[in-house]
Short mmCIF file of C-alpha atoms and ligand atoms in Angstrom, two decimals:
data_model
loop_
_atom_site.label_atom_id
_atom_site.label_comp_id
_atom_site.label_asym_id
_atom_site.label_seq_id
_atom_site.Cartn_x
_atom_site.Cartn_y
_atom_site.Cartn_z
CA MET A 1 -50.64 -132.77 -25.06
CA ALA A 2 -51.80 -129.35 -24.83
CA ASN A 3 -55.12 -128.46 -26.26
CA LYS A 4 -54.87 -126.70 -29.57
CA TYR A 5 -57.64 -124.25 -28.52
CA SER A 6 -55.93 -121.87 -26.39
CA VAL A 7 -56.07 -118.22 -25.72
CA PRO A 8 -54.58 -115.94 -28.44
CA ARG A 9 -50.95 -114.80 -27.80
CA GLY A 10 -50.81 -111.59 -25.71
CA THR A 11 -54.20 -112.18 -24.21
CA TYR A 12 -55.31 -113.96 -21.05
CA ASP A 13 -58.30 -115.11 -19.23
CA ILE A 14 -59.47 -113.18 -15.99
CA LEU A 15 -60.27 -116.03 -13.69
CA PRO A 16 -62.37 -115.93 -10.43
CA ASP A 17 -59.32 -115.95 -8.29
CA ILE A 18 -58.19 -112.57 -9.93
CA SER A 19 -61.44 -111.08 -11.10
CA TYR A 20 -62.20 -109.85 -7.51
CA LYS A 21 -58.94 -107.94 -7.55
CA TRP A 22 -59.93 -106.15 -10.84
CA GLN A 23 -63.31 -105.42 -9.24
CA PHE A 24 -61.59 -103.82 -6.22
CA VAL A 25 -59.45 -101.48 -8.31
CA ILE A 26 -62.46 -100.61 -10.57
CA ASP A 27 -64.55 -99.77 -7.45
CA VAL A 28 -61.54 -97.25 -6.36
CA PHE A 29 -61.52 -95.76 -9.76
CA ARG A 30 -65.42 -95.26 -9.99
CA THR A 31 -65.12 -93.84 -6.47
CA VAL A 32 -62.43 -91.17 -7.49
CA ALA A 33 -64.62 -90.45 -10.70
CA ARG A 34 -67.69 -89.60 -8.67
CA GLU A 35 -65.63 -87.44 -6.29
CA PHE A 36 -64.34 -85.39 -9.25
CA ASN A 37 -67.81 -85.61 -11.03
CA TYR A 38 -66.76 -87.52 -13.98
CA LYS A 39 -69.49 -89.57 -15.87
CA GLU A 40 -69.11 -92.83 -17.58
CA ILE A 41 -68.95 -93.16 -21.34
CA ILE A 42 -68.99 -96.47 -23.11
CA THR A 43 -67.97 -96.47 -26.80
CA PRO A 44 -67.76 -99.31 -29.21
CA ILE A 45 -64.62 -101.60 -29.17
CA PHE A 46 -64.24 -100.94 -32.85
CA GLU A 47 -64.31 -97.89 -34.96
CA ARG A 48 -63.33 -96.66 -38.56
CA SER A 49 -59.64 -96.99 -38.58
CA ASP A 50 -59.12 -93.66 -40.04
CA ILE A 51 -60.26 -92.08 -36.59
CA PHE A 52 -57.07 -93.48 -35.33
CA GLU A 53 -54.90 -92.70 -38.41
CA ARG A 54 -55.98 -89.12 -38.25
CA SER A 55 -55.58 -88.44 -34.61
CA VAL A 56 -53.08 -90.87 -33.02
CA GLY A 57 -51.07 -90.23 -36.08
CA GLU A 58 -49.71 -92.10 -39.28
CA THR A 59 -46.16 -92.02 -37.76
CA SER A 60 -47.11 -93.31 -34.46
CA ASP A 61 -46.10 -97.01 -33.74
CA ILE A 62 -49.65 -97.65 -32.85
CA VAL A 63 -50.97 -96.73 -36.39
CA GLU A 64 -47.76 -97.94 -38.23
CA LYS A 65 -47.50 -101.37 -36.69
CA GLU A 66 -50.03 -102.32 -34.04
CA MET A 67 -53.70 -101.76 -35.06
CA TYR A 68 -55.80 -104.77 -35.53
CA LYS A 69 -57.45 -103.81 -38.70
CA PHE A 70 -60.12 -105.58 -40.59
CA GLU A 71 -62.60 -105.16 -43.54
CA ASP A 72 -66.24 -105.72 -42.99
CA LYS A 73 -68.43 -107.43 -45.46
CA LYS A 74 -69.15 -104.13 -47.27
CA GLY A 75 -65.44 -103.23 -47.61
CA ARG A 76 -65.38 -100.69 -44.82
CA ILE A 77 -62.14 -100.50 -42.90
CA PHE A 78 -62.39 -100.74 -39.11
CA ALA A 79 -59.85 -101.13 -36.26
CA LEU A 80 -60.22 -102.77 -32.75
CA ARG A 81 -59.41 -99.55 -30.79
CA PRO A 82 -56.01 -99.27 -29.72
CA GLU A 83 -56.79 -96.45 -27.29
CA GLY A 84 -59.92 -94.51 -25.94
CA THR A 85 -59.32 -90.81 -26.60
CA ALA A 86 -59.96 -90.61 -30.31
CA PRO A 87 -63.39 -92.65 -29.89
CA VAL A 88 -64.43 -90.40 -26.87
CA VAL A 89 -63.79 -87.33 -28.85
CA ARG A 90 -65.57 -88.80 -31.94
CA SER A 91 -68.65 -89.51 -29.77
CA PHE A 92 -68.45 -86.13 -28.06
CA ILE A 93 -68.67 -84.43 -31.50
CA GLU A 94 -71.13 -86.68 -32.94
CA ASN A 95 -73.48 -86.40 -29.87
CA GLY A 96 -73.07 -82.71 -29.37
CA LEU A 97 -71.95 -83.32 -25.85
CA SER A 98 -70.54 -79.80 -25.56
CA LEU A 99 -74.33 -78.54 -25.35
CA LYS A 100 -75.42 -81.13 -22.69
CA PRO A 101 -74.95 -80.51 -19.02
CA ASN A 102 -72.65 -82.82 -17.05
CA SER A 103 -71.19 -84.29 -20.18
CA SER A 104 -67.66 -82.84 -20.59
CA LYS A 105 -66.01 -84.83 -17.94
CA LEU A 106 -65.90 -88.36 -18.98
CA TYR A 107 -64.44 -91.65 -17.84
CA TYR A 108 -64.14 -95.05 -19.34
CA LEU A 109 -63.10 -98.58 -18.62
CA GLY A 110 -62.50 -101.33 -21.11
CA PRO A 111 -60.30 -103.40 -23.37
CA MET A 112 -57.91 -101.96 -25.88
CA PHE A 113 -56.06 -103.83 -28.51
CA ARG A 114 -52.47 -103.36 -29.98
CA TYR A 115 -50.35 -105.91 -31.87
CA ASP A 116 -47.16 -105.54 -29.95
CA ARG A 117 -44.59 -108.07 -28.94
CA PRO A 118 -46.02 -109.38 -25.53
CA GLN A 119 -44.08 -109.18 -22.41
CA LYS A 120 -44.70 -108.65 -18.72
CA GLY A 121 -47.02 -105.61 -18.39
CA ARG A 122 -47.57 -105.41 -22.29
CA TYR A 123 -50.42 -107.47 -23.76
CA ARG A 124 -52.35 -107.40 -27.09
CA GLN A 125 -55.70 -106.98 -25.35
CA PHE A 126 -55.13 -104.97 -22.29
CA TYR A 127 -57.69 -103.02 -20.14
CA GLN A 128 -57.54 -99.32 -19.66
CA TYR A 129 -59.21 -96.84 -17.22
CA GLY A 130 -59.17 -93.37 -18.43
CA ILE A 131 -60.65 -89.96 -18.25
CA GLU A 132 -61.07 -87.12 -20.71
CA ASN A 133 -62.07 -83.46 -19.94
CA ILE A 134 -63.27 -81.64 -23.04
CA GLY A 135 -63.78 -78.12 -23.74
CA SER A 136 -61.43 -75.96 -21.74
CA THR A 137 -57.80 -74.67 -22.15
CA ASN A 138 -57.56 -73.57 -18.69
CA PRO A 139 -54.50 -74.78 -17.01
CA TYR A 140 -56.53 -75.50 -13.82
CA VAL A 141 -58.14 -78.18 -15.81
CA ASP A 142 -54.80 -79.86 -16.59
CA PHE A 143 -53.93 -79.71 -12.83
CA GLU A 144 -57.22 -81.47 -11.97
CA VAL A 145 -56.77 -84.19 -14.32
CA ILE A 146 -53.31 -84.96 -13.05
CA ALA A 147 -54.72 -84.65 -9.51
CA PHE A 148 -57.34 -87.23 -10.32
CA ALA A 149 -54.65 -89.73 -11.34
CA TYR A 150 -52.58 -88.92 -8.27
CA MET A 151 -55.47 -89.39 -6.07
CA PHE A 152 -56.36 -92.59 -7.66
CA LEU A 153 -52.87 -94.15 -7.21
CA SER A 154 -52.64 -92.74 -3.65
CA LYS A 155 -56.12 -94.15 -2.53
CA LEU A 156 -54.96 -97.56 -3.81
CA GLY A 157 -51.92 -97.04 -1.37
CA LEU A 158 -49.13 -97.15 -3.97
CA LYS A 159 -46.15 -95.23 -3.09
CA ASN A 160 -43.27 -96.25 -5.55
CA PHE A 161 -44.39 -94.02 -8.33
CA GLU A 162 -43.21 -90.67 -9.84
CA LEU A 163 -45.17 -87.98 -11.73
CA GLN A 164 -43.17 -86.68 -14.71
CA ILE A 165 -44.47 -83.68 -16.65
CA ASN A 166 -43.34 -81.87 -19.79
CA SER A 167 -44.90 -79.42 -22.28
CA ILE A 168 -44.89 -80.39 -26.05
CA GLY A 169 -45.98 -76.99 -26.92
CA CYS A 170 -48.37 -75.90 -29.87
CA GLU A 171 -47.91 -76.19 -33.66
CA ASN A 172 -45.96 -72.90 -33.30
CA CYS A 173 -43.38 -74.14 -31.07
CA THR A 174 -43.16 -77.56 -32.68
CA LYS A 175 -42.08 -76.20 -36.05
CA ASP A 176 -38.90 -74.69 -34.65
CA TYR A 177 -38.17 -77.60 -32.47
CA ASP A 178 -38.63 -80.10 -35.19
CA ARG A 179 -36.25 -78.14 -37.21
CA ALA A 180 -33.75 -78.01 -34.33
CA LEU A 181 -34.17 -81.81 -33.72
CA LYS A 182 -33.46 -82.47 -37.34
CA GLU A 183 -30.35 -80.39 -37.32
CA TYR A 184 -29.03 -82.18 -34.21
CA PHE A 185 -29.85 -85.83 -35.30
CA THR A 186 -28.81 -85.58 -39.05
CA PRO A 187 -25.00 -85.95 -38.31
CA PHE A 188 -25.99 -89.37 -36.39
CA GLU A 189 -28.20 -90.48 -38.91
CA ASN A 190 -26.34 -93.54 -39.77
CA ASP A 191 -26.08 -94.52 -36.18
CA LEU A 192 -29.92 -94.39 -35.55
CA CYS A 193 -32.07 -97.55 -35.75
CA SER A 194 -34.01 -98.11 -39.11
CA ASP A 195 -37.41 -96.83 -37.41
CA CYS A 196 -35.58 -93.65 -36.04
CA ARG A 197 -34.25 -92.92 -39.60
CA ARG A 198 -37.65 -92.89 -40.86
CA ARG A 199 -38.90 -90.94 -37.88
CA LEU A 200 -36.31 -88.29 -38.32
CA LYS A 201 -37.82 -87.40 -41.95
CA LYS A 202 -41.39 -87.56 -40.76
CA ASN A 203 -41.61 -86.75 -37.13
CA PRO A 204 -38.25 -86.28 -35.45
CA LYS A 205 -39.87 -85.92 -31.89
CA ARG A 206 -40.61 -89.59 -32.19
CA VAL A 207 -36.76 -90.33 -31.95
CA LEU A 208 -36.82 -88.93 -28.31
CA ASP A 209 -39.35 -91.77 -27.47
CA CYS A 210 -37.22 -94.55 -28.96
CA LYS A 211 -36.33 -97.57 -26.66
CA VAL A 212 -33.27 -98.65 -28.69
CA LYS A 213 -30.09 -98.30 -26.46
CA SER A 214 -27.93 -96.75 -29.24
CA CYS A 215 -30.72 -94.30 -30.06
CA LYS A 216 -31.23 -93.45 -26.47
CA VAL A 217 -27.48 -92.54 -26.08
CA ILE A 218 -27.67 -90.15 -29.05
CA THR A 219 -30.91 -88.56 -27.72
CA GLU A 220 -29.15 -87.55 -24.39
CA ASP A 221 -27.79 -84.28 -25.62
CA ALA A 222 -30.71 -83.36 -27.88
CA PRO A 223 -32.28 -79.95 -27.69
CA SER A 224 -35.04 -79.71 -25.04
CA MET A 225 -38.52 -78.83 -26.06
CA LEU A 226 -38.71 -76.42 -23.09
CA ASP A 227 -36.45 -74.05 -24.79
CA TYR A 228 -38.71 -73.81 -27.76
CA LEU A 229 -41.91 -73.01 -25.90
CA ASP A 230 -43.53 -69.75 -27.01
CA GLU A 231 -44.73 -67.30 -24.50
CA GLU A 232 -48.20 -68.63 -24.10
CA CYS A 233 -47.27 -72.39 -23.84
CA SER A 234 -44.65 -71.41 -21.39
CA ALA A 235 -47.23 -69.60 -19.23
CA HIS A 236 -49.40 -72.39 -19.31
CA PHE A 237 -46.94 -74.89 -18.37
CA ASP A 238 -45.71 -72.59 -15.40
CA GLN A 239 -49.26 -72.36 -14.19
CA VAL A 240 -49.87 -75.98 -14.24
CA GLN A 241 -46.57 -76.46 -12.15
CA GLU A 242 -47.71 -73.97 -9.67
CA TYR A 243 -51.17 -75.55 -9.08
CA LEU A 244 -49.22 -78.98 -8.48
CA LYS A 245 -46.84 -77.19 -6.03
CA GLN A 246 -49.83 -75.60 -4.33
CA MET A 247 -51.52 -78.66 -3.85
CA ASP A 248 -48.24 -80.48 -2.69
CA ILE A 249 -48.32 -83.00 -5.60
CA PRO A 250 -44.63 -83.81 -6.09
CA PHE A 251 -43.41 -84.10 -9.87
CA ILE A 252 -40.39 -83.72 -11.95
CA VAL A 253 -40.05 -82.05 -15.26
CA ASN A 254 -38.84 -84.46 -17.76
CA PRO A 255 -38.31 -82.63 -21.17
CA LYS A 256 -38.03 -86.18 -23.02
CA ILE A 257 -41.57 -87.08 -22.50
CA VAL A 258 -43.11 -86.81 -26.00
CA ARG A 259 -45.62 -89.71 -25.62
CA GLY A 260 -46.26 -92.14 -28.30
CA LEU A 261 -49.32 -90.65 -29.81
CA ASP A 262 -49.29 -87.65 -32.22
CA TYR A 263 -52.47 -85.65 -30.99
CA TYR A 264 -50.70 -84.09 -27.74
CA THR A 265 -50.18 -80.27 -27.46
CA GLN A 266 -48.80 -78.58 -24.51
CA THR A 267 -48.91 -80.54 -21.02
CA ALA A 268 -47.85 -84.25 -21.19
CA PHE A 269 -47.33 -86.47 -18.26
CA GLU A 270 -46.58 -89.80 -17.02
CA PHE A 271 -46.83 -91.79 -13.79
CA ILE A 272 -43.95 -94.06 -13.68
CA ASP A 273 -43.44 -97.00 -11.35
CA THR A 274 -39.99 -96.69 -10.06
CA THR A 275 -39.56 -100.36 -9.29
CA LEU A 276 -41.08 -102.05 -12.32
CA GLY A 277 -39.13 -103.13 -15.28
CA ALA A 278 -39.22 -102.03 -18.89
CA GLN A 279 -43.12 -101.49 -18.96
CA ASN A 280 -43.12 -99.15 -16.03
CA THR A 281 -45.62 -96.29 -17.34
CA LEU A 282 -48.62 -96.69 -15.12
CA ILE A 283 -50.70 -93.77 -16.54
CA GLY A 284 -49.92 -91.49 -19.64
CA GLY A 285 -51.81 -88.55 -20.49
CA GLY A 286 -51.82 -84.99 -21.83
CA ARG A 287 -53.55 -82.17 -23.67
CA TYR A 288 -54.78 -82.59 -27.15
CA ASP A 289 -56.23 -79.12 -28.19
CA LYS A 290 -56.30 -79.86 -31.94
CA LEU A 291 -57.68 -83.46 -31.88
CA ALA A 292 -61.37 -82.51 -32.23
CA GLU A 293 -60.44 -80.51 -35.33
CA GLN A 294 -58.83 -83.61 -36.83
CA LEU A 295 -62.10 -85.42 -36.37
CA GLY A 296 -64.23 -82.81 -37.89
CA GLY A 297 -65.27 -80.88 -34.71
CA LYS A 298 -64.17 -77.32 -33.85
CA ASN A 299 -62.86 -75.47 -30.96
CA LEU A 300 -62.94 -78.48 -28.57
CA PRO A 301 -59.63 -78.54 -26.56
CA GLY A 302 -59.17 -81.42 -24.23
CA ILE A 303 -56.96 -83.37 -21.74
CA GLY A 304 -57.14 -86.63 -20.28
CA PHE A 305 -55.08 -89.68 -19.24
CA ALA A 306 -55.40 -93.67 -19.33
CA GLY A 307 -53.71 -96.48 -17.54
CA GLY A 308 -53.57 -100.15 -17.84
CA PHE A 309 -55.00 -102.37 -15.15
CA GLU A 310 -52.40 -105.10 -15.65
CA ARG A 311 -49.44 -102.84 -14.63
CA LEU A 312 -51.38 -101.26 -11.91
CA LEU A 313 -52.11 -104.99 -10.37
CA LEU A 314 -48.35 -105.82 -10.83
CA SER A 315 -47.39 -102.61 -8.87
CA MET A 316 -50.00 -103.28 -6.17
CA GLU A 317 -48.69 -106.97 -5.72
CA GLU A 318 -45.19 -105.66 -5.80
CA GLU A 319 -45.91 -103.26 -2.88
CA LYS A 320 -47.96 -106.05 -1.19
CA LEU A 321 -51.03 -103.83 -1.00
CA SER A 322 -54.57 -105.19 -0.40
CA LEU A 323 -56.59 -106.13 -3.46
CA GLY A 324 -59.81 -106.80 -1.86
CA LYS A 325 -61.25 -110.15 -0.98
CA PRO A 326 -63.12 -112.61 -2.99
CA VAL A 327 -66.88 -112.55 -2.37
CA ASN A 328 -68.13 -115.64 -0.83
CA PRO A 329 -71.87 -116.52 -0.07
CA LYS A 330 -73.33 -115.56 3.18
CA VAL A 331 -75.26 -118.80 3.35
CA TYR A 332 -74.56 -122.32 2.38
CA PHE A 333 -78.14 -124.22 2.50
CA ILE A 334 -78.01 -127.96 3.54
CA VAL A 335 -81.22 -129.98 2.94
CA LEU A 336 -81.75 -133.24 4.34
CA GLY A 337 -84.58 -135.58 2.73
CA ASP A 338 -86.94 -134.96 -0.06
CA GLU A 339 -89.76 -133.59 2.22
CA ALA A 340 -87.73 -130.65 3.27
CA ARG A 341 -86.68 -129.71 -0.28
CA ALA A 342 -89.87 -127.81 -1.36
CA THR A 343 -89.60 -125.66 1.71
CA ALA A 344 -85.91 -125.22 1.35
CA PHE A 345 -86.33 -124.02 -2.38
CA ARG A 346 -88.86 -121.48 -1.29
CA LEU A 347 -86.53 -120.24 1.44
CA ILE A 348 -83.56 -120.13 -0.72
CA ASN A 349 -85.44 -117.95 -3.11
CA ASN A 350 -86.73 -115.61 -0.38
CA LEU A 351 -83.22 -115.19 1.08
CA ARG A 352 -81.87 -114.27 -2.48
CA LEU A 353 -84.83 -111.85 -3.04
CA SER A 354 -83.84 -110.15 0.38
CA GLY A 355 -80.23 -109.71 -0.94
CA ILE A 356 -78.70 -112.52 1.05
CA SER A 357 -76.31 -114.65 -1.16
CA VAL A 358 -76.94 -118.32 -0.90
CA GLU A 359 -75.08 -121.35 -2.29
CA TYR A 360 -76.83 -124.96 -2.70
CA ASN A 361 -75.52 -127.91 -4.32
CA SER A 362 -78.24 -130.24 -5.46
CA ASP A 363 -75.70 -133.04 -6.34
CA LYS A 364 -74.57 -133.48 -2.67
CA THR A 365 -77.02 -135.40 -0.40
CA SER A 366 -75.34 -136.69 2.74
CA MET A 367 -74.90 -134.32 5.70
CA ASN A 368 -71.36 -134.92 5.62
CA ALA A 369 -70.85 -134.12 1.88
CA GLN A 370 -72.89 -130.98 2.22
CA MET A 371 -71.07 -129.72 5.29
CA LYS A 372 -67.82 -130.25 3.52
CA MET A 373 -69.01 -128.10 0.56
CA ALA A 374 -70.23 -125.50 2.99
CA ASN A 375 -66.87 -125.10 4.40
CA LYS A 376 -65.23 -125.01 0.93
CA THR A 377 -67.43 -122.24 -0.36
CA GLY A 378 -66.15 -119.93 2.47
CA ALA A 379 -69.76 -119.26 3.58
CA GLU A 380 -70.50 -117.55 6.89
CA PHE A 381 -73.39 -119.67 7.89
CA ALA A 382 -74.97 -123.13 7.14
CA LEU A 383 -78.63 -123.53 7.25
CA ILE A 384 -79.67 -126.97 7.88
CA LEU A 385 -83.18 -128.15 7.04
CA GLY A 386 -84.29 -131.90 7.63
CA GLU A 387 -87.59 -133.48 8.36
CA ASP A 388 -87.15 -132.92 12.06
CA GLU A 389 -86.71 -129.21 11.86
CA LEU A 390 -89.54 -129.04 9.18
CA ASN A 391 -92.02 -130.79 11.62
CA LYS A 392 -91.09 -128.30 14.37
CA GLY A 393 -91.15 -125.26 11.98
CA LYS A 394 -87.47 -124.49 12.78
CA ILE A 395 -84.19 -124.42 10.91
CA ILE A 396 -80.69 -124.83 12.19
CA LYS A 397 -78.44 -121.89 11.73
CA LYS A 398 -74.68 -122.80 12.18
CA ASN A 399 -72.00 -120.11 12.36
CA LEU A 400 -69.17 -121.80 10.27
CA ALA A 401 -66.46 -119.87 11.95
CA ASP A 402 -67.10 -120.83 15.54
CA GLY A 403 -69.40 -123.81 15.02
CA GLU A 404 -72.08 -122.12 17.29
CA GLN A 405 -75.57 -123.26 16.28
CA GLU A 406 -79.04 -122.03 17.09
CA ASN A 407 -82.71 -123.30 16.36
CA ILE A 408 -84.59 -120.45 14.54
CA ASP A 409 -88.29 -120.20 13.64
CA LEU A 410 -88.54 -120.83 9.84
CA ASN A 411 -90.47 -117.43 9.67
CA ASP A 412 -87.69 -115.57 11.27
CA ILE A 413 -84.74 -116.73 9.34
CA VAL A 414 -84.68 -114.28 6.58
CA ASN A 415 -84.72 -111.36 9.19
CA SER A 416 -82.21 -113.00 11.46
CA LEU A 417 -79.75 -113.04 8.55
CA LYS A 418 -80.31 -109.75 7.24
CA SER A 419 -79.68 -108.01 10.54
CA LYS A 420 -76.06 -109.62 10.62
P1 HAM B 1 -50.85 -94.68 -23.96
O1 HAM B 1 -49.62 -94.05 -23.23
O2 HAM B 1 -50.69 -95.28 -25.21
O3 HAM B 1 -52.06 -93.52 -23.93
O4 HAM B 1 -51.44 -95.63 -22.85
C1 HAM B 1 -51.82 -95.44 -21.61
C2 HAM B 1 -51.43 -96.47 -20.64
O5 HAM B 1 -52.10 -97.63 -21.13
C3 HAM B 1 -50.06 -96.90 -20.46
O6 HAM B 1 -49.40 -95.98 -19.68
C4 HAM B 1 -50.13 -98.37 -19.95
O7 HAM B 1 -50.38 -98.31 -18.65
C5 HAM B 1 -51.28 -98.81 -20.78
N1 HAM B 1 -50.85 -99.58 -21.94
C6 HAM B 1 -50.70 -99.14 -23.18
N2 HAM B 1 -50.29 -100.20 -23.99
C7 HAM B 1 -50.39 -101.32 -23.31
C8 HAM B 1 -50.24 -102.77 -23.58
N3 HAM B 1 -49.89 -103.17 -24.86
N4 HAM B 1 -50.39 -103.62 -22.53
C9 HAM B 1 -50.74 -103.23 -21.17
N5 HAM B 1 -50.89 -101.89 -20.85
C10 HAM B 1 -50.61 -100.98 -21.87
C11 HAM B 1 -53.15 -93.68 -24.40
O8 HAM B 1 -53.71 -94.62 -24.60
C12 HAM B 1 -53.88 -92.17 -24.41
N6 HAM B 1 -55.29 -92.51 -24.98
C13 HAM B 1 -54.00 -91.65 -22.93
C14 HAM B 1 -54.87 -90.33 -22.89
C15 HAM B 1 -55.99 -90.16 -22.71
N7 HAM B 1 -54.25 -89.20 -23.34
C16 HAM B 1 -55.18 -88.38 -23.27
N8 HAM B 1 -56.20 -88.82 -22.80
#
């Protein structure tokens, strides 16, 4: 019978045979962050829930249906963070980061929480990597943020992805566009799903994002946002495209990208895996010039992106890319007899102090059992210390790959392993 204590639905354990793969991807992400001069920011995993309600938006699926909300003992309402942008902007304002050097380009890694129907590539606790660049409206910054994501996916060796970009315009453009969408959708109102009928009244752009087939068919001929951009938004979007072309970053313009969060203005983009199934958005991002104002700050435009690790790993496995190797100990220490033990313990400690990883299992006593363990752990070398060796001031160093062994002075063993 299955144990009644199991992991919550939509979550999973990252076990040792997978965690090294995560580490590999995280290392590449941190490397790209260093190359673009982004600094790490770590915010709490829960925040006041109104931070998300105000910014991600009351009519977004995340706020309407997916937030893990709870009341604390003093009656305050918090939410497990469903995304990272609003908390980063909250922290940016609260800590006055606009006045501190090297603080406007930030990256983060960590778990996010959304109560959604779990499926391949979609979980209730998932892990995001993301960046936020706060303080500039310059289209060069849009380009650099997109270039960061492109470089990250490229460095991992991924090929089957496509960059899609759009401009959602500013408040000005949106007013006319929303009106046009309402006019277009109203005759089809009865054919829309119940969610979209509600969206049509409150936020008609959300209809464009609906995954229900019948709604998708209706959206096909809907007016395009690009026809409603004002001069400034249009010029901004042209410039972003120009930079992407100059740097040979391939993209397509997809006017249907509206993104599932309400804080976006102007540039919006997604990196889509062209072979994954329904959950195929590897990375999503965009500009959010009004978000800081919604959270009590002023004049702090920004742009960023986030992606889920789970989908990234699925894509990498699909494309048969290397995901690093498990890290095995360098040395497996074999001790024979009680007399050798005290010397062995000191030596094990010295090796570890010198940065050499050592495994030792005190439960195994026979040579045979210890040698079997040595091979199982995948160590490079076995060090063997018995009474004979101890009396001669020596230790046996055995290369476990080719079986070759040498006797080494006890005093030289740390150095002999360090140089390998
Ligand atoms: P988002 O599109 O909601 O944007 O999520 C970004 C990415 O997180 C998705 O493309 C996907 O890879 C991953 N993701 C989202 N939900 C799940 C889930 N339930 N399970 C697994 N992976 C998931 C944001 O979160 C914005 N904060 C991005 C951003 C940053 N925009 C500007 N700056």
